[in-house]
Coordinates of C-alpha atoms and ligand atoms in Angstrom, one line a residue:
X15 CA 4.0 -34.4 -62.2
X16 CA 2.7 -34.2 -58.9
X17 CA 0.8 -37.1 -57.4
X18 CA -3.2 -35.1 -56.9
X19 CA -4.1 -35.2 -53.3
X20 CA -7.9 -34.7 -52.9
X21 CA -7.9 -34.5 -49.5
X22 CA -5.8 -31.4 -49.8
X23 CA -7.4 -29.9 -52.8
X24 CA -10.7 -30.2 -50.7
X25 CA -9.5 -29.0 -47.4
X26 CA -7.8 -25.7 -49.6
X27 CA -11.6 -25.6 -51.2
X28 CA -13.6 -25.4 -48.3
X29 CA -11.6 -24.0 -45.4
X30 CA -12.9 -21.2 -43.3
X31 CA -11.7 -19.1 -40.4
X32 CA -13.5 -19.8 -37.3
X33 CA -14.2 -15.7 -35.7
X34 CA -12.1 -15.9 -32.7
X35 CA -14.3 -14.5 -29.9
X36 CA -15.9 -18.3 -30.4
X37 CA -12.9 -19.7 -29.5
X38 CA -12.1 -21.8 -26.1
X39 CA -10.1 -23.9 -24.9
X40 CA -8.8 -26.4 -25.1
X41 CA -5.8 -25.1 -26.8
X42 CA -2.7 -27.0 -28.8
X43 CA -0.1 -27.9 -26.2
X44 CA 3.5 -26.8 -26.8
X45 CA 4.8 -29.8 -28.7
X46 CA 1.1 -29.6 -31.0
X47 CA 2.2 -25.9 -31.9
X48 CA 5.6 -26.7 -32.3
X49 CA 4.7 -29.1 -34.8
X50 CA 2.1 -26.2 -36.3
X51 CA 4.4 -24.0 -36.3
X52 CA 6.9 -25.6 -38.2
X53 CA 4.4 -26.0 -40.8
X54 CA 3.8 -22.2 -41.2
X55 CA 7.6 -21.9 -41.5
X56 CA 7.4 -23.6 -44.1
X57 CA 7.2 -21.0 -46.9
X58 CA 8.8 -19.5 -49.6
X59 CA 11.2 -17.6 -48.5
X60 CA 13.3 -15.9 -51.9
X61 CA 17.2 -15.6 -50.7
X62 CA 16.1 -18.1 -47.2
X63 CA 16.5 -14.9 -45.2
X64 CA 14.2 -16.3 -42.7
X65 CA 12.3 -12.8 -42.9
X66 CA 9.9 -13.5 -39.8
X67 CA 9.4 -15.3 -36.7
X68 CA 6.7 -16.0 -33.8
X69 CA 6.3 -14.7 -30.7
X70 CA 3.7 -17.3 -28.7
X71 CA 1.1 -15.6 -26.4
X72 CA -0.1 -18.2 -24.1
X73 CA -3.5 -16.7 -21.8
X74 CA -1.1 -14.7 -18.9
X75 CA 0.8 -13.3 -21.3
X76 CA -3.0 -12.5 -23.2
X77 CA -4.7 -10.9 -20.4
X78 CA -1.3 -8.5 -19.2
X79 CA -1.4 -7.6 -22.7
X80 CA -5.0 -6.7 -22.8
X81 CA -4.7 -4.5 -20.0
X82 CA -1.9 -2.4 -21.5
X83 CA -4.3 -1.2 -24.2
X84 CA -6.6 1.7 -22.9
X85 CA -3.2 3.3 -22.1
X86 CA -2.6 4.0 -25.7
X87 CA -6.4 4.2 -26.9
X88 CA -7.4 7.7 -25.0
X89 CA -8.6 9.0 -28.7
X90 CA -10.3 6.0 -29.3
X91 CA -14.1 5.1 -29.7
X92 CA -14.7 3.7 -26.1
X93 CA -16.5 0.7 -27.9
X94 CA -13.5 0.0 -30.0
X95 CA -11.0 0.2 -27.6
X96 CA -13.2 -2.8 -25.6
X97 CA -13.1 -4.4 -28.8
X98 CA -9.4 -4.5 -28.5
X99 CA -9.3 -5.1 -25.3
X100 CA -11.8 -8.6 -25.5
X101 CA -9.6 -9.5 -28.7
X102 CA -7.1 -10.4 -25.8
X103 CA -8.5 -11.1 -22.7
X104 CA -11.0 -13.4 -23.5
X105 CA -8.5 -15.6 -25.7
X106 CA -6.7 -18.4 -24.6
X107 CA -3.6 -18.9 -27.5
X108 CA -2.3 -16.5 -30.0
X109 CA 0.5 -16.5 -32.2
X110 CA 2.2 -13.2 -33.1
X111 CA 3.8 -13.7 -36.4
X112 CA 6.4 -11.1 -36.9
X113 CA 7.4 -9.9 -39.9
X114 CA 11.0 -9.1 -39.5
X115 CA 12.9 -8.3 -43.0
X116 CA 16.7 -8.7 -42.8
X117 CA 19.1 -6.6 -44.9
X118 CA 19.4 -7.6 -48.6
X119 CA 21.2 -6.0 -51.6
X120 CA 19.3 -8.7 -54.0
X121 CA 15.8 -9.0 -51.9
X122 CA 13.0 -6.5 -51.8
X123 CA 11.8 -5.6 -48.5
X124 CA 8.0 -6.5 -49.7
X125 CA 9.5 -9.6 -51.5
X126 CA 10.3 -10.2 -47.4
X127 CA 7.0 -9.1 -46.5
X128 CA 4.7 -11.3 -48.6
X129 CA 6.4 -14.6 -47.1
X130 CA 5.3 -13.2 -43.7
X131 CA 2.3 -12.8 -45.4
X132 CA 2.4 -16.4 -46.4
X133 CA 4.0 -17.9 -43.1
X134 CA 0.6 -16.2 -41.5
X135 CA -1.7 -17.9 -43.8
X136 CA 0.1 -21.2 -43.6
X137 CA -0.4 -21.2 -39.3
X138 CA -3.7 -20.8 -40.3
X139 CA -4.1 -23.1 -42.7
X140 CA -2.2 -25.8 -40.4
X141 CA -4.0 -25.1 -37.5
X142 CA -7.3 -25.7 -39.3
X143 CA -6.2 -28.6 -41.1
X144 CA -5.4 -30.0 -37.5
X145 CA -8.9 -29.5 -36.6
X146 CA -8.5 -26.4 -34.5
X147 CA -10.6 -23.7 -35.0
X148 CA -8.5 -20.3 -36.2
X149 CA -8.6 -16.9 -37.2
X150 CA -6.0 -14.3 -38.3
X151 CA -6.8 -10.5 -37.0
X152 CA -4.6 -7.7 -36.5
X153 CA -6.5 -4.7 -34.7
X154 CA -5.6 -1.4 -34.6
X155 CA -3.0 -1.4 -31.6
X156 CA -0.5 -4.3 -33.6
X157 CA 0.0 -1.1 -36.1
X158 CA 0.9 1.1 -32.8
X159 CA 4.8 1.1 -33.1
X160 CA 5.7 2.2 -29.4
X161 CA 2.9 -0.5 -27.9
X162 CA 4.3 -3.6 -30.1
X163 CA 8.1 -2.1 -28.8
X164 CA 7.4 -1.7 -25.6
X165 CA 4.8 -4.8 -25.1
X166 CA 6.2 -7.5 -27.6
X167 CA 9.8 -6.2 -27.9
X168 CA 9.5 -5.8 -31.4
X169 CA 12.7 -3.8 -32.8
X170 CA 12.4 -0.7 -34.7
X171 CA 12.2 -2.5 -38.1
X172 CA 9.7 -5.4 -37.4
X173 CA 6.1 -5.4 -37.4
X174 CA 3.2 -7.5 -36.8
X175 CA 1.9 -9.4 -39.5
X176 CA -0.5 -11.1 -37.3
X177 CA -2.3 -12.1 -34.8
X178 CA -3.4 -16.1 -35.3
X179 CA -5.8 -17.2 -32.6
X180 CA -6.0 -20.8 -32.1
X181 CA -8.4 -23.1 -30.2
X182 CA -11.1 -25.3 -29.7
X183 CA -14.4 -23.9 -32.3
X184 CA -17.8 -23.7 -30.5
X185 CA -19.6 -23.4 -33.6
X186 CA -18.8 -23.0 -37.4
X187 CA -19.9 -20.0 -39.0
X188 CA -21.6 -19.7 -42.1
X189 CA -19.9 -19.4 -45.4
X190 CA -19.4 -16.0 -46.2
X191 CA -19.6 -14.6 -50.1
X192 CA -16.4 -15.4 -52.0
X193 CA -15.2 -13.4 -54.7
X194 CA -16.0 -13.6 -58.4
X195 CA -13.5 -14.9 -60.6
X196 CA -14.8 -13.1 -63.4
X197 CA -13.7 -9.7 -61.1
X198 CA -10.5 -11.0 -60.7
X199 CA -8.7 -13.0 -63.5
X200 CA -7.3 -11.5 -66.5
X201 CA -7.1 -14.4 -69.1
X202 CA -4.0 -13.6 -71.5
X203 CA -4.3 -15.6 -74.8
X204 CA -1.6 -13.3 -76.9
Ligands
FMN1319 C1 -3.8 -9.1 -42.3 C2 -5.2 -9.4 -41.8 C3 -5.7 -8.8 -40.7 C4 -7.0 -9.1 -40.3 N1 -7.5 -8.5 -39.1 C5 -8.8 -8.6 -38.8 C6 -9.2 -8.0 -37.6 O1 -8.5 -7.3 -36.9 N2 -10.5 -8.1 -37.3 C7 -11.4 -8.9 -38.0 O2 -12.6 -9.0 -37.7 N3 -11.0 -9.6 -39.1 C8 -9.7 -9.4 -39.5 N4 -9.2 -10.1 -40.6 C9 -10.1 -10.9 -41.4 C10 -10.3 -12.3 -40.7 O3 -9.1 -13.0 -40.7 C11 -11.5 -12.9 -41.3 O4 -12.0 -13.8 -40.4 C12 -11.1 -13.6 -42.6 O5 -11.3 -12.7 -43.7 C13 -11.9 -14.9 -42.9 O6 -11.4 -15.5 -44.0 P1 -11.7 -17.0 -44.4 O7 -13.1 -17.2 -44.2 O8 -11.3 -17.1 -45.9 O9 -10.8 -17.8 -43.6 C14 -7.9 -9.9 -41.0 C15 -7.4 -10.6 -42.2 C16 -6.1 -10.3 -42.6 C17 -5.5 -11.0 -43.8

């Protein structure tokens, strides 16, 4: 068995996204996310297809993608489309994970799909057990095939699973209402 490791249990207990528009800087430097990063790869992974992989946005690369935005958001809510924009140019360090499923004969395409789901919430994870502050959005534009082609070079099969914005908290939020087992869990005796 498994040695118990408390420390883990009680960082998985109590951990929290941190929003990030209260984000700043500083940031982790290259060799801190590499180290993050190599973490979130760390995933299941059924048939090690590798089914992902990062694209870093440092705050350049942030800001010239913020301003490409209102060019695809003319039928959108003015207030929204700001929304979008601020996600972006007021961050300092995102990570785009990329869910990029390979060809299989034996593995599901949403087999593929969950681990980028699971490579997203282990940045997360990593990054907050390293003390950063981090928060996983998407936004309407990472759905918006011919802006995540033409802006993040995506091919025609990969998507965004995520946006994970990492960097320095400003203040913790309040815990927000968790869900209620009793909603939830199916108990199977026979
Ligand atoms: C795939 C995915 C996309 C999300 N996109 C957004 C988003 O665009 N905007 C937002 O406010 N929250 C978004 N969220 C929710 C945030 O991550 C939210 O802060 C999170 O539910 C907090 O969870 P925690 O307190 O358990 O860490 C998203 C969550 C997931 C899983």
């Amino acid at each position: 068995m498994p040695e118990a490791n408390p420390a883990a249990v009680s960082f998985l207990a109590n951990r929290r996204s941190r929003p990030a528009k209260t984000l700043t800087t500083p940031v982790p430097t290259r060799d801190q996310l590499k180290d993050l990063l190599t973490i979130a790869a760390r995933t299941p992974d059924h048939g090690k297809l590798e089914p992902w992989r990062f694209i870093v946005l440092e705050t350049t690369a942030l800001k010239r993608l913020a301003e490409t935005i209102p060019h695809y958001c003319a039928d959108l809510d003015p207030e929204k489309t700001a929304k979008l924009v601020a996600q972006f140019a007021n961050a300092d360090l995102a990570v785009a994970v990329i869910a990029s499923p390979k060809p299989s004969e034996k593995i599901p395409e949403i087999e593929q799909t969950l681990s980028a789901g699971a490579v997203a919430m282990n940045l997360l994870s990593a990054a907050l057990a390293a003390g950063w502050g981090a928060n996983w959005l998407s936004g309407w534009i990472s759905h918006h095939r011919p802006w995540r082609e033409e802006h993040l070079n995506l091919a025609a099969n990969e998507w965004i699973a995520g946006f994970i914005h990492i960097g320095t908290e400003r203040m913790a939020p309040p815990e927000r209402p968790r869900p209620d087992l009793s909603n939830i869990v199916t108990w199977v005796e026979s």
